[in-house]
CSV table of C-alpha atoms in Angstrom, one decimal:
chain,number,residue,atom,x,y,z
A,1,UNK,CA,-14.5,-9.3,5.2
A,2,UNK,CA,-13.1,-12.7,4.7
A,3,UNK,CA,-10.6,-13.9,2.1
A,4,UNK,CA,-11.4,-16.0,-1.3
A,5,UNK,CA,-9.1,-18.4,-1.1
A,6,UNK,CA,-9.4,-20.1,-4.3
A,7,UNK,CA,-8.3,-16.5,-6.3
A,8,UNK,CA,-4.4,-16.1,-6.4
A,9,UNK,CA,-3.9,-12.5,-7.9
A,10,UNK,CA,-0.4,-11.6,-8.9
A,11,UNK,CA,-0.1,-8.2,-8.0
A,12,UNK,CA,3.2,-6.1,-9.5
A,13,UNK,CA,4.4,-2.8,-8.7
A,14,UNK,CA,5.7,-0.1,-11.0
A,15,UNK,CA,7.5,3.5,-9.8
A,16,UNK,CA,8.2,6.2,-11.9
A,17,UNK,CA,9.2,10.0,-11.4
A,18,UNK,CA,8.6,13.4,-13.4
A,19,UNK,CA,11.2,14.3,-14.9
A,20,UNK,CA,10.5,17.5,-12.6
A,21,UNK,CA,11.1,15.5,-9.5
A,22,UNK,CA,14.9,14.1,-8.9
A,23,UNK,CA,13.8,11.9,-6.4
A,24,UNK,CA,15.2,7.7,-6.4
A,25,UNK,CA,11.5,6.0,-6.4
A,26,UNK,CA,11.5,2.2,-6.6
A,27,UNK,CA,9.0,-0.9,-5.2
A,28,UNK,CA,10.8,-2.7,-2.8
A,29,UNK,CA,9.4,-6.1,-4.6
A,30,UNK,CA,8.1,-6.7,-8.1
A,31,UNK,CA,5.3,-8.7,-7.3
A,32,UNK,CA,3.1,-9.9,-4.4
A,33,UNK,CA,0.4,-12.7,-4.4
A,34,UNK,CA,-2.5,-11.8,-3.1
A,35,UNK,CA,-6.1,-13.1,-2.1
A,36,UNK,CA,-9.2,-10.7,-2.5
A,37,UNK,CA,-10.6,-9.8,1.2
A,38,UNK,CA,-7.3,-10.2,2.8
A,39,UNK,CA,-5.0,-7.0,4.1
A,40,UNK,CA,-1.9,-6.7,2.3
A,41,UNK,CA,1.3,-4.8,2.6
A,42,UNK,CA,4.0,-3.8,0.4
A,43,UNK,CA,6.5,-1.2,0.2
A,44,UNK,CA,8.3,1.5,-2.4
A,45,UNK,CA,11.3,3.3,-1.3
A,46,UNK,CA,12.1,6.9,-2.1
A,47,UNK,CA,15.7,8.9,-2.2
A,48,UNK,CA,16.9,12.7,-2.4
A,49,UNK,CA,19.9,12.3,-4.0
A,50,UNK,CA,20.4,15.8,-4.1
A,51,UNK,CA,21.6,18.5,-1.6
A,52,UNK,CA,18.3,20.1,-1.5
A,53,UNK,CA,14.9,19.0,0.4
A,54,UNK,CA,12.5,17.8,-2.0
A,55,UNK,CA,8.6,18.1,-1.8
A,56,UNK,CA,7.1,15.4,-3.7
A,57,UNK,CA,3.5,14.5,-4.2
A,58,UNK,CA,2.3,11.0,-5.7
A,59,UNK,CA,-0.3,9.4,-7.8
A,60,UNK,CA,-1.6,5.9,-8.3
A,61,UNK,CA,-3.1,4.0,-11.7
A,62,UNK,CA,-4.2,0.2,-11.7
A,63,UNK,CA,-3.8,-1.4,-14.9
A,64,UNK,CA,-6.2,-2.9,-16.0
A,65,UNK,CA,-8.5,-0.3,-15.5
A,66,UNK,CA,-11.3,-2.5,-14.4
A,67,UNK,CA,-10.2,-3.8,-11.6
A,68,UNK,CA,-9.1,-0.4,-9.9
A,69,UNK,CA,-12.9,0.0,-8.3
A,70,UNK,CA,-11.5,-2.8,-6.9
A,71,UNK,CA,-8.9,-1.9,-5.3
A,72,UNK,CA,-8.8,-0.3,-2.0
A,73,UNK,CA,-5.7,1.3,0.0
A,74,UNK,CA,-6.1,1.7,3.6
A,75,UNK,CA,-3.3,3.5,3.5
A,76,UNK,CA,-0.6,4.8,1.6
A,77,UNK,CA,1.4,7.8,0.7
A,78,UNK,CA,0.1,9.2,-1.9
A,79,UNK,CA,-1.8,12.0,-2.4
A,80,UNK,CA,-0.2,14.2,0.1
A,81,UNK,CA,3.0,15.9,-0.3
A,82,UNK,CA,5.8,14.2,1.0
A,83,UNK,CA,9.4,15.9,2.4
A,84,UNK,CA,12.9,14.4,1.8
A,85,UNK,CA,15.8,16.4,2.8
A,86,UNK,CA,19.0,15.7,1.4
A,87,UNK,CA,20.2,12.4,1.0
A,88,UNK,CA,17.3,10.9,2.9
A,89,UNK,CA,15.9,7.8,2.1
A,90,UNK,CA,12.8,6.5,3.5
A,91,UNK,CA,10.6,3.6,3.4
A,92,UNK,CA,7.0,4.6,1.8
A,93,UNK,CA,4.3,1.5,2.9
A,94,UNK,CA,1.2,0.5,1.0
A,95,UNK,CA,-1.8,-1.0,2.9
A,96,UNK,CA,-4.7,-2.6,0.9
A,97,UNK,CA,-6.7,-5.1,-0.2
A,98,UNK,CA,-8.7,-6.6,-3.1
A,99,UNK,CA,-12.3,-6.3,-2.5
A,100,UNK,CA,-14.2,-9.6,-2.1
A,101,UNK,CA,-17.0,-8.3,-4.8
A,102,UNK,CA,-14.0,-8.6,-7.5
A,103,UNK,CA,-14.7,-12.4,-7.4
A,104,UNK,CA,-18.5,-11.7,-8.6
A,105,UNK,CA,-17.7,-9.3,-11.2
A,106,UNK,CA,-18.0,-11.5,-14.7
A,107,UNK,CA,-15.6,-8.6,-16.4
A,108,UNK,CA,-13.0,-9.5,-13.6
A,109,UNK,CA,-13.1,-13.5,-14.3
A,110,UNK,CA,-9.7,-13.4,-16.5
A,111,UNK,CA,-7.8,-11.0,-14.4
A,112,UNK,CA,-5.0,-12.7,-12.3
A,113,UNK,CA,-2.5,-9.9,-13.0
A,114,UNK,CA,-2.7,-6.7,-11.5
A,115,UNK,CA,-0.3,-3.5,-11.9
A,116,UNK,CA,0.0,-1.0,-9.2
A,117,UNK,CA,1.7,2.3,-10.6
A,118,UNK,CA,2.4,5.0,-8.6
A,119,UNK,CA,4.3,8.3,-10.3
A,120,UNK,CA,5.9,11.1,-8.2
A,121,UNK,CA,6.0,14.8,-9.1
A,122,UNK,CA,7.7,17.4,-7.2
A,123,UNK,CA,5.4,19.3,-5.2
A,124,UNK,CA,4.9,23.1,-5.5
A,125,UNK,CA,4.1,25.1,-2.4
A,126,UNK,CA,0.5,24.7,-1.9
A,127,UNK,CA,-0.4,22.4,-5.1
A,128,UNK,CA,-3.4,20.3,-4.9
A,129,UNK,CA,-3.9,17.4,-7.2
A,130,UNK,CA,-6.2,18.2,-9.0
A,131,UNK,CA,-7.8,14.5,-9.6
A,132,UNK,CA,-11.6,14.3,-10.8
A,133,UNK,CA,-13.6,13.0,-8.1
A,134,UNK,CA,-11.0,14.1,-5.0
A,135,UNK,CA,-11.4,17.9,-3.7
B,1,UNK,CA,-9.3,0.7,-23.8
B,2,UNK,CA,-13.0,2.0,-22.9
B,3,UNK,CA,-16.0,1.9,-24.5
B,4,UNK,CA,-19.4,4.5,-24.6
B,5,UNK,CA,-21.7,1.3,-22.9
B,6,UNK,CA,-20.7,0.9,-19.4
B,7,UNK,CA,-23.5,-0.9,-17.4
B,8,UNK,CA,-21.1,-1.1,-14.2
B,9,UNK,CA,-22.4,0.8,-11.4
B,10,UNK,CA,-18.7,1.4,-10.1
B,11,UNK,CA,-16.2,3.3,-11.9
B,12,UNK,CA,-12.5,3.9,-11.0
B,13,UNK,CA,-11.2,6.9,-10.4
B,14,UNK,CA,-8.0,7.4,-8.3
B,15,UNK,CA,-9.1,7.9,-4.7
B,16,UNK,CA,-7.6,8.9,-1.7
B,17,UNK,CA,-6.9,5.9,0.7
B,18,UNK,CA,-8.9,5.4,3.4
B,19,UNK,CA,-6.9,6.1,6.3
B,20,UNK,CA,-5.2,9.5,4.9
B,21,UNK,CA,-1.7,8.9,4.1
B,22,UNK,CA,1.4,7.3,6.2
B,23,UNK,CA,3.7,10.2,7.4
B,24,UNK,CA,7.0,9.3,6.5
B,25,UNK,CA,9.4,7.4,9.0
B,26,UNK,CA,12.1,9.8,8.6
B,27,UNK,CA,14.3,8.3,11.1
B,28,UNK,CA,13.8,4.5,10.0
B,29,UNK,CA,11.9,3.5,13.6
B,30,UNK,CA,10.1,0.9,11.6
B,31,UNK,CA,12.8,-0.5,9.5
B,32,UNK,CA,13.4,-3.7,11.1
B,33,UNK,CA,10.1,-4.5,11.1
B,34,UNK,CA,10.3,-4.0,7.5
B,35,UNK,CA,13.0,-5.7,6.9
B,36,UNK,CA,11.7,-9.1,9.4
B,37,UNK,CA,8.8,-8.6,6.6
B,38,UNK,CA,10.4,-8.4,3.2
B,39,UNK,CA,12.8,-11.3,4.5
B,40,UNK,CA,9.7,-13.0,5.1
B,41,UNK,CA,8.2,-12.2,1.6
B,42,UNK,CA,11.2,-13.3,0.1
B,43,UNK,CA,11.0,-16.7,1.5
B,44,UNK,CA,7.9,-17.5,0.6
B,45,UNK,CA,7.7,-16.9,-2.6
B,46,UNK,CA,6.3,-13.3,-2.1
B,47,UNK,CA,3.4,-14.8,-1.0
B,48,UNK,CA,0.9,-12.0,1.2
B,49,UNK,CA,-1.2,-14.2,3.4
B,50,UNK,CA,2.3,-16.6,4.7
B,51,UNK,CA,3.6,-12.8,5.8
B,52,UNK,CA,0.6,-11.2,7.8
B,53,UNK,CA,2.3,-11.7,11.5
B,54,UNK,CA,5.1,-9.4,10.2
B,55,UNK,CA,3.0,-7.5,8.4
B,56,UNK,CA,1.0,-6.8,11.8
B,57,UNK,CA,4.1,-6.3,13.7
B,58,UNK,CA,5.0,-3.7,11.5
B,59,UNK,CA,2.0,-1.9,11.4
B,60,UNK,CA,1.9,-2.0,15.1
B,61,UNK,CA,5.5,-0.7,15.3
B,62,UNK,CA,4.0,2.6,13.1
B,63,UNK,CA,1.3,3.1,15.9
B,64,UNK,CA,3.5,2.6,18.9
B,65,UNK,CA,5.7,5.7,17.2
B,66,UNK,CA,2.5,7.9,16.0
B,67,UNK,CA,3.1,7.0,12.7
B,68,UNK,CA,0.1,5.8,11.8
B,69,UNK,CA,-3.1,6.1,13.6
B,70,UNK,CA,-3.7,4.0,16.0
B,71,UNK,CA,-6.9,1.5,14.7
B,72,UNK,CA,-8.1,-1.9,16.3
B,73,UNK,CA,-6.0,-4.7,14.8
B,74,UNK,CA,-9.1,-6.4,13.7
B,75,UNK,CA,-10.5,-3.8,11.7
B,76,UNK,CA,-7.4,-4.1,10.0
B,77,UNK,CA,-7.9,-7.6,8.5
B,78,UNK,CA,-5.9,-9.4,11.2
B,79,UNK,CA,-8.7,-10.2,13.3
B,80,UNK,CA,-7.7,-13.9,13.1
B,81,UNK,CA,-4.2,-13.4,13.8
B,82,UNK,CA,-5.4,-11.3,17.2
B,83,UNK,CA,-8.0,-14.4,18.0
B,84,UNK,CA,-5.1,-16.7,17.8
B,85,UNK,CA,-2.7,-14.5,20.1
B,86,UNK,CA,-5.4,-14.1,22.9
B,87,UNK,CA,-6.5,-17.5,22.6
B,88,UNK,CA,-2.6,-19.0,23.2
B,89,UNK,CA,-2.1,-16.4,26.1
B,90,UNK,CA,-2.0,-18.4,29.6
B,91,UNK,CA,-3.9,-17.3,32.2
B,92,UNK,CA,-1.9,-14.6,34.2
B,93,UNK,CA,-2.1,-15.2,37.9
């Protein structure tokens, strides 16, 4: 895979919570410029405030819609339940990259912004996600 | 907004990532690396490609400490940056 230099993308990050979760979820920057075909890292951060260990479990949404076939995490933390015990904080990583094939796709000509949303709920023992397309 | 007529043969629907999820680095191991790379980001404008070095040497820190699985560095996307570290390497007699 190599990178298409000429095609800046802005990419920004949004964190939310549930109102069921009490976790602190932030990015740990607002934006990163990026270059389809080229690895990129970037990280939230997530706190228990409370006194209690927390299970949460994430999602993820790429605005605009589009360009989310186009947009591939090697890895993240999403997905998978996640434990913070009281007052922990903890660094949460994303790994990815814009594929290459974006730059041929007509509908994706216009696009140098793209929003990277990830939403945490609070896990229940043994809840799956249920997400169409993911067992 | 989406309409009925979609003649793309992809369509987005949240996946899992590739390489499963990071477990979390509950004790901070990583956290300088982290920090070498944000300070990074924030000097250059938040600009991905003048970060990848750090951006290795973090991910690298995560295997070192089983927090990630361990994966060739190239198949990451930093095959260049590997090409350039073995070819500055002197010869070891």
């Amino acid at each position: 895979m190599e990178p298409v230099r000429g095609r800046v993308i802005r990419v920004t990050f949004n964190a939310d919570v549930h109102s069921s979760i009490q976790w602190h979820f932030q990015p740990q920057q607002s934006e990163i410029f990026v270059v389809p075909g080229e690895t990129a890292l970037a990280f939230y951060k997530a706190k228990n405030p409370t006194d209690k260990p927390i299970i949460g479990i994430s999602t993820y949404n790429v605005i605009p819609f589009e360009a989310g076939q186009y947009f591939n995490k090697i890895q993240c933390f999403c997905f998978e339940e996640q434990r913070l015990n009281p007052q922990e904080e903890v660094d949460m990583p994303v790994f990815f990259y814009i594929d290459p094939e974006f730059v041929e796709d007509p509908k994706m000509a216009k696009v140098d912004l793209i929003t990277l949303s990830y939403t945490f709920f609070e896990a229940k023992e043994g809840q799956k996600l249920a997400l169409p397309g993911y067992q | 907004m989406s309409t009925a007529m979609n003649f793309s043969s992809k369509s987005f629907k949240p996946r899992p990532p590739d390489k499963g999820a990071f477990p979390l680095d509950h004790f901070g191991e990583c956290s300088a690396f982290k920090e070498r790379f944000m300070e990074c980001l924030r000097d250059s404008g938040y600009e991905s490609g003048a970060c990848r070095q750090r951006a290795m040497a973090y991910l690298e820190c995560r295997m070192e400490r089983q927090l990630m699985a361990n994966e060739p560095l190239e198949k990451l996307g930093f095959k260049d940056l590997i090409d350039e570290k073995s070819e500055a390497k002197p010869e070891k007699l």
